[in-house]
Coordinates of C-alpha atoms in Angstrom, one line a residue:
X1 CA 0.0 0.0 0.1
X2 CA 1.5 3.5 -1.1
X3 CA 2.2 6.2 1.7
X4 CA -0.4 8.9 0.5
X5 CA 0.3 12.3 0.8
X6 CA -3.3 13.4 1.5
X7 CA -3.3 11.0 4.6
X8 CA -2.0 14.2 6.7
X9 CA -5.6 15.9 5.7
X10 CA -8.0 12.6 6.7
X11 CA -6.3 10.5 9.1
X12 CA -6.0 10.5 12.6
X13 CA -8.4 11.8 15.5
X14 CA -7.2 15.2 15.1
X15 CA -8.4 15.4 11.4
X16 CA -11.8 15.1 12.4
X17 CA -12.9 18.3 11.7
X18 CA -11.2 17.7 8.6
X19 CA -13.5 14.5 7.8
X20 CA -16.2 16.6 8.4
X21 CA -15.8 19.1 5.8
X22 CA -15.4 15.9 3.4
X23 CA -18.6 14.4 4.5
X24 CA -20.2 17.7 3.4
X25 CA -18.9 16.8 0.0
X26 CA -19.8 13.3 0.2
X27 CA -16.5 11.9 0.2
X28 CA -16.6 9.2 3.4
X29 CA -15.9 5.7 4.5
X30 CA -14.0 3.5 1.4
X31 CA -13.1 7.4 -0.1
X32 CA -11.1 8.4 2.4
X33 CA -8.6 5.6 1.9
X34 CA -8.1 6.4 -2.0
X35 CA -5.6 8.9 -3.3
X36 CA -7.1 12.2 -3.7
X37 CA -6.4 13.7 -7.5
X38 CA -6.8 17.6 -8.2
X39 CA -8.0 18.8 -11.6
X40 CA -6.9 22.0 -12.5
X41 CA -9.3 22.8 -14.8
X42 CA -8.8 26.3 -16.6
X43 CA -12.5 26.5 -17.9
X44 CA -14.3 29.9 -18.7
X45 CA -16.6 31.2 -21.4
X46 CA -14.8 33.6 -22.2
X47 CA -12.3 31.8 -24.3
X48 CA -13.3 29.7 -27.2
X49 CA -10.4 27.2 -26.7
X50 CA -11.7 26.7 -22.6
X51 CA -15.2 27.0 -23.1
X52 CA -15.7 23.4 -23.3
X53 CA -13.6 22.3 -20.4
X54 CA -16.3 21.8 -17.9
X55 CA -17.3 19.3 -20.3
X56 CA -13.7 17.3 -20.5
X57 CA -13.1 17.8 -16.7
X58 CA -16.4 15.6 -16.3
X59 CA -14.4 12.5 -18.3
X60 CA -11.1 13.2 -16.3
X61 CA -12.8 12.7 -13.2
X62 CA -14.8 9.6 -14.5
X63 CA -11.3 8.2 -15.1
X64 CA -9.7 9.0 -11.8
X65 CA -13.0 7.5 -10.3
X66 CA -12.7 4.2 -12.4
X67 CA -8.8 4.3 -11.8
X68 CA -9.7 4.2 -7.7
X69 CA -9.4 7.7 -7.0
X70 CA -11.2 10.7 -6.1
X71 CA -11.2 13.7 -8.1
X72 CA -11.4 17.4 -6.8
X73 CA -11.8 19.9 -9.3
X74 CA -10.7 23.5 -9.2
X75 CA -9.8 26.3 -11.5
X76 CA -7.4 28.5 -12.7
X77 CA -7.9 32.2 -14.6
X78 CA -7.3 32.1 -18.3
X79 CA -6.7 34.5 -21.0
X80 CA -8.1 34.7 -24.6
X81 CA -4.8 35.7 -26.0
X82 CA -6.8 36.9 -29.3
X83 CA -9.5 38.9 -27.4
X84 CA -6.9 40.7 -25.3
X85 CA -4.9 41.5 -28.8
X86 CA -4.0 45.2 -29.7
X87 CA -4.7 47.0 -26.5
X88 CA -4.1 47.1 -22.8
X89 CA -5.5 43.6 -22.3
X90 CA -2.6 41.8 -23.5
X91 CA -0.1 43.1 -21.3
X92 CA -1.7 41.0 -18.8
X93 CA -1.6 37.7 -20.6
X94 CA 2.3 36.8 -20.2
X95 CA 2.4 37.9 -16.4
X96 CA -0.7 35.6 -16.0
X97 CA 1.3 32.8 -16.8
X98 CA 3.2 33.2 -13.2
X99 CA -0.5 33.6 -11.5
X100 CA -1.1 30.1 -12.9
X101 CA 1.4 28.2 -11.9
X102 CA 1.1 29.6 -8.3
X103 CA -2.6 29.2 -8.2
X104 CA -1.8 25.1 -8.7
X105 CA 1.2 25.2 -5.9
X106 CA -1.3 27.1 -3.5
X107 CA -4.4 24.3 -4.2
X108 CA -2.4 21.6 -4.5
X109 CA -0.1 22.5 -1.5
X110 CA -3.2 23.6 1.0
X111 CA -4.9 20.4 0.0
X112 CA -2.3 18.0 -0.1
X113 CA -3.5 16.2 -3.4
X114 CA -1.9 13.0 -3.9
X115 CA -1.8 13.7 -7.9
X116 CA -2.7 16.6 -10.3
X117 CA -4.4 16.3 -13.7
X118 CA -3.7 19.3 -15.6
X119 CA -6.7 19.9 -17.9
X120 CA -5.4 23.1 -19.6
X121 CA -5.4 24.5 -24.0
X122 CA -4.1 28.2 -24.2
X123 CA -1.1 30.1 -24.8
X124 CA 0.0 30.4 -20.8
X125 CA -2.2 28.5 -19.3
X126 CA -0.6 25.1 -20.3
X127 CA 3.0 26.2 -19.2
X128 CA 1.8 28.2 -15.9
X129 CA -0.1 24.7 -15.2
X130 CA 3.3 22.8 -15.7
X131 CA 5.3 25.0 -13.9
X132 CA 3.3 25.1 -11.0
X133 CA 2.7 21.3 -11.1
X134 CA 6.6 20.8 -11.7
X135 CA 7.6 23.3 -8.9
X136 CA 5.6 20.7 -6.4
X137 CA 6.6 17.9 -8.1
X138 CA 3.9 15.4 -7.4
X139 CA 2.4 12.7 -10.1
X140 CA 0.9 15.3 -12.8
X141 CA -0.5 14.6 -16.3
X142 CA -1.3 17.3 -18.8
X143 CA -4.8 16.8 -21.0
X144 CA -5.2 19.8 -23.6
X145 CA -8.9 20.7 -24.7
X146 CA -7.7 20.5 -28.5
X147 CA -7.5 22.5 -31.2
X148 CA -10.6 24.1 -33.3
X149 CA -11.3 23.1 -36.8
X150 CA -9.9 25.8 -39.3
X151 CA -12.5 27.9 -41.2
X152 CA -13.0 28.0 -44.9
X153 CA -14.2 31.1 -47.3
X154 CA -13.8 30.7 -51.2
X155 CA -12.1 27.7 -51.3
X156 CA -9.1 28.9 -48.6
X157 CA -8.4 27.4 -44.9
X158 CA -9.0 30.2 -42.3
X159 CA -7.5 30.8 -39.0
X160 CA -7.6 33.5 -36.6
X161 CA -4.4 35.1 -38.2
X162 CA -6.5 35.5 -41.3
X163 CA -8.9 37.6 -39.4
X164 CA -6.1 40.2 -38.6
X165 CA -4.4 39.9 -42.0
X166 CA -7.9 41.0 -43.4
X167 CA -7.7 44.5 -41.8
X168 CA -4.7 45.3 -43.7
X169 CA -6.2 43.9 -47.1
X170 CA -9.5 45.7 -46.2
X171 CA -7.7 48.8 -45.6
X172 CA -5.7 48.5 -48.9
X173 CA -8.6 47.5 -50.9
X174 CA -7.6 44.4 -51.6
X175 CA -11.1 42.7 -50.1
X176 CA -14.4 44.3 -50.1
X177 CA -16.2 44.9 -46.9
X178 CA -18.8 42.2 -47.5
X179 CA -15.5 39.5 -47.8
X180 CA -14.0 41.4 -44.8
X181 CA -17.3 40.5 -42.4
X182 CA -17.9 37.3 -44.1
X183 CA -14.3 36.3 -43.6
X184 CA -14.4 37.5 -40.1
X185 CA -17.4 35.4 -39.4
X186 CA -16.2 31.9 -40.8
X187 CA -12.6 32.2 -39.6
X188 CA -13.1 30.4 -36.0
X189 CA -16.0 27.9 -36.3
X190 CA -16.0 26.0 -33.3
X191 CA -14.4 25.7 -30.2
X192 CA -11.0 24.9 -29.5
X193 CA -7.8 26.4 -29.4
X194 CA -7.2 28.3 -32.7
X195 CA -6.8 26.5 -35.6
X196 CA -3.0 26.5 -36.8
X197 CA 0.4 25.9 -35.0
X198 CA 0.1 29.0 -32.8
X199 CA 1.4 29.1 -29.3
X200 CA -1.7 26.9 -27.7
X201 CA -1.2 23.9 -30.3
X202 CA 2.7 24.4 -30.4
X203 CA 2.5 23.8 -26.5
X204 CA 0.3 21.3 -26.7
X205 CA 2.6 19.5 -29.0
X206 CA 5.8 20.4 -27.2
X207 CA 4.1 19.1 -23.7
X208 CA 3.8 15.7 -26.0
X209 CA 7.5 16.0 -27.0
X210 CA 8.2 16.3 -23.1
X211 CA 6.5 12.9 -22.5
X212 CA 4.2 14.9 -20.3
X213 CA 0.4 14.0 -21.8
X214 CA -0.4 11.0 -23.5
X215 CA 0.4 10.1 -27.1
X216 CA -1.5 11.5 -30.0
X217 CA -3.4 13.8 -27.8
X218 CA -2.2 17.1 -28.7
X219 CA -3.9 17.5 -32.3
X220 CA -7.1 15.8 -31.8
X221 CA -10.1 18.4 -32.5
X222 CA -11.7 19.6 -29.5
X223 CA -14.9 18.7 -31.5
X224 CA -13.9 15.1 -32.0
X225 CA -15.4 12.7 -29.5
X226 CA -11.8 10.9 -28.8
X227 CA -11.1 14.0 -26.9
X228 CA -13.6 12.6 -24.2
X229 CA -11.6 9.3 -24.3
X230 CA -8.3 11.0 -24.3
X231 CA -9.8 13.0 -20.5
X232 CA -10.8 9.6 -19.5
X233 CA -7.7 7.9 -20.4
X234 CA -5.7 10.6 -18.8
X235 CA -7.7 10.4 -15.4
X236 CA -7.0 6.8 -15.1
X237 CA -3.6 7.2 -15.9
X238 CA -2.6 9.2 -13.2
X239 CA -3.9 6.7 -10.9
X240 CA -1.0 4.9 -12.3
X241 CA 1.4 7.6 -12.1
X242 CA 0.2 7.5 -8.1
X243 CA 0.6 4.3 -7.8
X244 CA 4.6 4.2 -9.2
X245 CA 5.3 8.1 -7.7
X246 CA 6.4 9.0 -10.8
X247 CA 6.6 12.7 -10.5
X248 CA 7.3 15.1 -13.5
X249 CA 11.3 15.3 -12.2
X250 CA 11.6 11.5 -13.3
X251 CA 10.2 12.6 -16.6
X252 CA 11.1 16.1 -17.7
X253 CA 15.2 16.1 -17.4
X254 CA 17.3 17.7 -20.0
X255 CA 17.2 15.4 -22.3
X256 CA 13.2 15.2 -22.4
X257 CA 13.7 19.2 -23.0
X258 CA 15.9 18.7 -25.6
X259 CA 13.4 16.0 -26.9
X260 CA 10.6 18.9 -26.6
X261 CA 12.7 21.4 -28.7
X262 CA 13.3 18.9 -31.4
X263 CA 9.4 18.3 -32.1
X264 CA 8.9 22.0 -32.2
X265 CA 12.0 22.9 -34.5
X266 CA 10.4 20.0 -36.8
X267 CA 6.8 21.7 -36.5
X268 CA 7.7 25.4 -36.8
X269 CA 6.1 26.0 -33.7
X270 CA 5.8 29.1 -32.1
X271 CA 8.5 31.6 -30.5
X272 CA 6.8 31.7 -27.3
X273 CA 7.7 28.2 -26.6
X274 CA 11.7 29.5 -26.3
X275 CA 9.9 31.5 -23.0
X276 CA 7.5 28.7 -21.7
X277 CA 10.6 26.1 -22.2
X278 CA 13.0 28.2 -20.2
X279 CA 10.7 28.6 -17.7
X280 CA 9.6 25.1 -17.3
X281 CA 12.9 24.3 -16.5
X282 CA 13.6 26.7 -14.2
X283 CA 11.1 25.0 -12.0
X284 CA 13.0 21.8 -12.4
X285 CA 16.4 23.4 -11.5
X286 CA 17.4 22.6 -15.1
X287 CA 19.4 25.5 -17.2
X288 CA 18.4 26.0 -20.9
X289 CA 20.2 28.7 -22.9
X290 CA 19.1 30.1 -25.7
X291 CA 22.5 28.4 -27.8
X292 CA 20.8 25.0 -27.0
X293 CA 17.8 26.3 -29.3
X294 CA 19.7 27.7 -32.4
X295 CA 22.2 24.4 -32.0
X296 CA 18.7 22.1 -31.8
X297 CA 17.6 24.3 -34.7
X298 CA 20.3 23.5 -37.0
X299 CA 20.5 20.2 -36.5
X300 CA 16.5 19.7 -36.9
X301 CA 15.0 20.2 -40.0
X302 CA 11.5 21.6 -40.6
X303 CA 8.9 18.7 -41.5
X304 CA 5.6 20.3 -41.3
X305 CA 4.4 23.2 -43.3
X306 CA 1.8 24.4 -40.6
X307 CA -0.7 27.7 -40.4
X308 CA -0.3 30.5 -40.5
X309 CA 2.5 30.4 -43.2
X310 CA 1.5 26.7 -44.8
X311 CA -1.2 25.4 -45.5
X312 CA -2.2 22.6 -43.1
X313 CA -3.8 23.1 -39.8
X314 CA -4.0 20.9 -37.0
X315 CA -6.8 18.5 -38.3
X316 CA -4.5 18.1 -41.1
X317 CA -1.4 17.0 -38.7
X318 CA -3.9 14.5 -36.7
X319 CA -5.1 13.1 -39.8
X320 CA -1.4 12.3 -40.7
X321 CA -1.0 10.6 -37.1
X322 CA -0.1 13.8 -34.9
X323 CA 2.8 14.5 -32.8
X324 CA 3.8 10.5 -32.3
X325 CA 4.5 10.7 -36.4
X326 CA 6.8 13.6 -36.1
X327 CA 8.3 11.7 -33.4
X328 CA 9.0 8.5 -35.0
X329 CA 10.3 10.2 -38.4
X330 CA 13.0 12.3 -35.5
X331 CA 13.3 8.9 -34.1
X332 CA 16.9 8.7 -35.2
X333 CA 17.4 11.7 -33.8
X334 CA 15.5 11.9 -30.0
X335 CA 16.4 10.4 -27.0
X336 CA 14.2 7.2 -26.9
X337 CA 15.1 5.5 -23.8
X338 CA 13.1 8.2 -21.9
X339 CA 10.2 7.9 -18.9
X340 CA 7.0 9.4 -20.3
X341 CA 3.5 9.4 -18.3
X342 CA 2.6 5.8 -20.1
X343 CA 4.9 4.7 -17.5
X344 CA 6.7 3.6 -20.9
X345 CA 9.7 4.6 -23.1
X346 CA 9.7 7.0 -25.8
X347 CA 11.0 4.1 -27.5
X348 CA 8.0 2.1 -26.8
X349 CA 5.2 4.7 -27.3
X350 CA 6.7 5.0 -30.8
X351 CA 7.1 0.9 -31.3
X352 CA 3.4 0.7 -33.6
X353 CA 3.5 4.2 -35.0
X354 CA 2.8 4.2 -38.9
X355 CA 3.9 6.8 -40.9
X356 CA 1.2 7.4 -43.5
X357 CA 1.1 11.3 -44.8
X358 CA 4.3 12.4 -46.2
X359 CA 2.6 15.5 -47.7
X360 CA 1.8 16.9 -44.2
X361 CA 4.7 15.0 -42.1
X362 CA 7.8 15.3 -44.5
X363 CA 10.6 13.1 -44.0
X364 CA 14.0 14.1 -43.0
X365 CA 15.4 13.8 -46.5
X366 CA 12.6 16.0 -48.0
X367 CA 11.9 18.7 -45.3
X368 CA 10.2 22.1 -46.1
X369 CA 13.8 23.4 -44.5
X370 CA 16.6 21.8 -43.8
X371 CA 16.9 23.8 -40.3
X372 CA 13.9 24.0 -37.6
X373 CA 11.4 26.4 -37.4
X374 CA 13.3 28.9 -34.7
X375 CA 16.3 30.8 -35.0
X376 CA 18.2 32.9 -32.3
X377 CA 20.0 36.0 -33.7
X378 CA 22.3 38.4 -31.9
X379 CA 24.2 41.2 -32.6
X380 CA 24.6 44.7 -31.4
X381 CA 21.0 45.2 -31.1
X382 CA 20.5 41.5 -28.9
X383 CA 23.5 41.1 -27.2
X384 CA 21.7 38.3 -25.2
X385 CA 20.0 37.3 -28.2
X386 CA 16.2 37.4 -30.0
X387 CA 13.9 35.3 -31.3
X388 CA 12.7 34.6 -34.8
X389 CA 10.3 32.1 -35.8
X390 CA 12.5 31.4 -39.7
X391 CA 9.3 28.8 -40.5
X392 CA 7.4 32.1 -41.1
X393 CA 9.8 33.6 -43.2
X394 CA 10.3 33.8 -47.0
X395 CA 13.3 33.2 -48.3
X396 CA 13.8 36.3 -50.0
X397 CA 13.7 38.2 -46.6
X398 CA 16.2 36.1 -44.8
X399 CA 18.8 38.8 -45.4
X400 CA 17.3 42.3 -45.3
X401 CA 18.9 45.8 -44.6
X402 CA 17.1 49.2 -44.3
X403 CA 16.4 52.1 -42.4
X404 CA 15.0 52.2 -38.9
X405 CA 11.6 53.3 -38.0
X406 CA 11.2 53.9 -34.2
X407 CA 8.0 53.5 -32.2
X408 CA 7.7 53.7 -28.5
X409 CA 4.8 51.1 -28.2
X410 CA 2.5 49.1 -30.4
X411 CA -0.1 51.5 -30.6
X412 CA 2.4 54.4 -32.6
X413 CA 3.4 51.9 -35.0
X414 CA -0.1 50.4 -35.9
X415 CA -1.1 54.3 -36.6
X416 CA 1.9 54.2 -38.3
X417 CA 1.0 51.5 -40.8
X418 CA -2.8 51.8 -41.0
X419 CA -1.7 55.3 -42.2
X420 CA 0.7 54.3 -44.9
X421 CA 3.6 55.7 -43.2
X422 CA 5.7 52.5 -43.8
X423 CA 7.7 51.9 -47.2
X424 CA 9.3 48.8 -48.7
X425 CA 12.4 47.5 -47.2
X426 CA 11.7 50.0 -43.5
X427 CA 13.0 47.9 -40.4
X428 CA 9.9 48.7 -38.1
X429 CA 11.5 49.1 -34.0
X430 CA 8.6 48.8 -31.6
X431 CA 10.6 49.1 -28.3
X432 CA 9.6 49.4 -24.4
X433 CA 7.3 46.4 -24.8
X434 CA 9.2 44.2 -23.0
X435 CA 8.5 42.2 -20.0
X436 CA 9.6 45.3 -17.9
X437 CA 8.9 48.1 -20.2
X438 CA 5.2 47.0 -21.4
X439 CA 5.2 45.8 -18.9
X440 CA 4.0 42.2 -19.4
X441 CA 6.2 42.0 -23.2
X442 CA 2.7 42.0 -25.3
X443 CA 2.5 39.8 -28.2
X444 CA 2.3 41.4 -31.5
X445 CA -0.1 39.8 -34.0
X446 CA -2.1 42.8 -35.3
X447 CA 1.1 45.0 -36.4
X448 CA 3.0 42.1 -38.3
X449 CA -0.8 40.9 -39.4
X450 CA -1.9 44.0 -41.0
X451 CA 1.7 44.5 -42.5
X452 CA 0.9 40.7 -44.4
X453 CA -2.9 42.5 -45.5
X454 CA -1.4 45.1 -47.0
X455 CA 1.2 43.2 -48.8
X456 CA 4.3 44.1 -47.3
X457 CA 5.3 40.9 -45.7
X458 CA 8.3 40.3 -48.0
X459 CA 9.9 43.9 -48.3
X460 CA 9.1 45.1 -44.5
X461 CA 11.2 43.5 -41.2
X462 CA 10.0 44.1 -37.9
X463 CA 12.1 44.0 -34.8
X464 CA 10.9 44.3 -31.3
X465 CA 11.9 44.0 -27.3
X466 CA 7.9 42.5 -26.8
X467 CA 7.0 38.9 -28.6
X468 CA 4.7 37.5 -31.3
X469 CA 1.5 35.4 -31.4
X470 CA 2.4 31.9 -33.0
X471 CA 0.1 33.9 -35.8
X472 CA 2.3 36.0 -36.4
X473 CA 4.1 35.6 -40.0
X474 CA 7.2 37.4 -41.8
X475 CA 10.3 38.9 -40.9
X476 CA 9.7 39.8 -37.3
X477 CA 12.3 39.4 -34.5
X478 CA 11.2 39.5 -31.0
X479 CA 12.7 38.8 -27.4
X480 CA 15.3 41.1 -28.2
X481 CA 17.5 41.4 -25.1
X482 CA 18.0 43.3 -23.0
X483 CA 15.3 45.2 -23.4
X484 CA 14.8 48.8 -24.0
X485 CA 13.8 49.3 -20.4
X486 CA 17.0 47.7 -19.4
X487 CA 18.6 50.0 -20.7
X488 CA 19.6 47.7 -23.9
X489 CA 20.7 48.9 -27.6
X490 CA 17.5 49.2 -28.9
X491 CA 16.4 51.8 -26.8
X492 CA 18.9 54.2 -28.8
X493 CA 18.5 53.2 -31.8
X494 CA 17.1 56.3 -34.1
X495 CA 14.7 57.1 -37.0
X496 CA 17.3 56.4 -40.3
X497 CA 19.9 54.3 -38.3
X498 CA 20.4 51.5 -40.8
X499 CA 19.6 47.7 -39.9
X500 CA 21.1 44.8 -41.0
X501 CA 19.8 41.4 -40.6
X502 CA 21.3 37.8 -41.5
X503 CA 19.5 35.1 -40.6
X504 CA 21.7 32.3 -42.2
X505 CA 24.5 34.0 -40.1
X506 CA 22.1 34.8 -37.3
X507 CA 23.2 38.3 -36.9
X508 CA 20.8 41.6 -36.0
X509 CA 22.9 44.6 -36.1
X510 CA 22.7 48.2 -36.5
X511 CA 25.3 50.1 -38.6
X512 CA 26.8 52.3 -36.0
X513 CA 30.1 52.3 -34.0
X514 CA 30.7 50.5 -30.5
X515 CA 31.5 54.1 -29.5
X516 CA 28.3 55.9 -30.8
X517 CA 26.0 53.2 -29.2
X518 CA 28.0 53.5 -26.1
X519 CA 27.8 57.7 -26.1
X520 CA 24.1 57.2 -27.1
X521 CA 23.5 55.0 -23.9
X522 CA 25.3 57.3 -21.3
X523 CA 22.6 59.9 -22.7
X524 CA 19.9 57.6 -22.4
X525 CA 17.4 59.0 -19.6
X526 CA 16.4 56.1 -16.9
X527 CA 13.4 54.1 -17.5
X528 CA 9.8 55.3 -15.9
X529 CA 7.5 52.6 -15.4
X530 CA 4.0 53.0 -17.3
X531 CA 2.4 51.5 -14.2
X532 CA 2.6 52.7 -10.3
X533 CA -0.2 50.5 -8.8
X534 CA -1.9 46.8 -9.2
X535 CA -0.3 43.4 -10.3
X536 CA 1.5 44.9 -13.4
X537 CA 3.1 47.0 -11.2
X538 CA 4.4 44.3 -8.8
X539 CA 5.4 41.8 -12.0
X540 CA 7.6 44.4 -13.8
X541 CA 9.8 44.9 -10.2
X542 CA 10.1 41.0 -10.4
X543 CA 10.1 40.1 -13.6
X544 CA 13.7 38.9 -15.4
X545 CA 14.6 39.5 -19.0
X546 CA 13.3 37.4 -22.0
X547 CA 16.2 35.7 -22.3
X548 CA 15.7 34.0 -18.9
X549 CA 12.2 33.0 -19.6
X550 CA 10.5 36.3 -18.3
X551 CA 10.2 34.1 -15.0
X552 CA 10.2 36.2 -11.6
X553 CA 12.9 36.3 -9.3
X554 CA 12.9 35.2 -5.9
X555 CA 13.4 38.0 -3.5
X556 CA 16.7 37.6 -1.0

């Protein structure tokens, strides 16, 4: 008989009051001998990716019951990046990750659960939950809510990115008002996480790559009945993890993170995974560097041509076999002996996987690109690094030079872009949008999508100390560290300075001498925070830079 953490809550004469409260929940008798399992559920009716999780939680709870445990559900917050996009609300998105991690820690530790199922679906919520579970290090498993189906209009697949691009298309006269409205109506046809290889779905796939969710679970659509089966199986599987006392630290070691990054590179996933994987690893006392992402990216080819840049949506990837098939294709490069939440190794999980569609999931011998979907660029603008979704960049923009167009906020840049103030060849610089400067490191899908909609994607670059949605396309370089608020060189760039970008050589430079940059930095006025109270005011004083995963400092 295994020793249960929850015994401290329910056993002994001194726990009479505790048992009385549990009795009010109809938990008594034999249930007091069973493991107590938490279900961290990010259900909310404001997020399409989460509005169905109440139904899925019932399937998870059933699985826990079948497996011999007692389920207890609680909620975390969940912000919809799409609804928060383009305004002040986006400043709260990345910072919510830390609240989610803290809420998992608080609920699990206060109630001494024996295991936890993390029921999530979107951008910061999945990594936040994994951070919390890693911190407390009890048996855990992730089950995501699944992607929405892609939309369809005039024979073309649509996703959330299509609506943001439509702003520029309508503004430039490339589509009519009627088409604009119809496209908006059709782009997001079902519940689920947005249909391309954006951050939510990338994180679901990367979690599979880590071995922290059941094989095949990331890509099954939210509206597919298989999703309920996956939830029930995950509920049953947490009981096996509890019985064997298999913890996150037993699964997510350094080599598991290497596997996850390889999967990310093959899929051409979101740049936000760089932030999130570094943050998750930190909770396990594992150090990941930006160099590691670049080194893996140089040896792992990009195999899946997914939306937003490519033609395939998540249902196409699922029909092709999902992440297990991607991992099967990468099996000669992956660490195959690692333990996963199945209680089997990666090798055992992939033994019977068949590769069925060589168009959606290319072979190593015929990739989309010979290098992975993410690159790390450095130079005198980004001394500690910057991040680019190479998979979404056109071949002709891999090397680009142009004059800097300086904006000290996302709003300033949008006004200029919509005002036709951006010319072919320009390099848009959006600064003071980093973790401290924003504060909150906003995603900038709106300006990047408008650029695409205006037809400027293959002639204009954008660099920022903020970050991008996984739906961003084009030569858009984010996470520039050190950020402007930290006194980084991006803060002293001036209108017209010539910016040189060379992706194959991983360089991002301004054509200024070191002496000129240092002289400008000496004259730089100290950063004055934009907010004085509330959560963001606390956050900006504790958050670390993007190259460290935007994690919070532990105060001495």
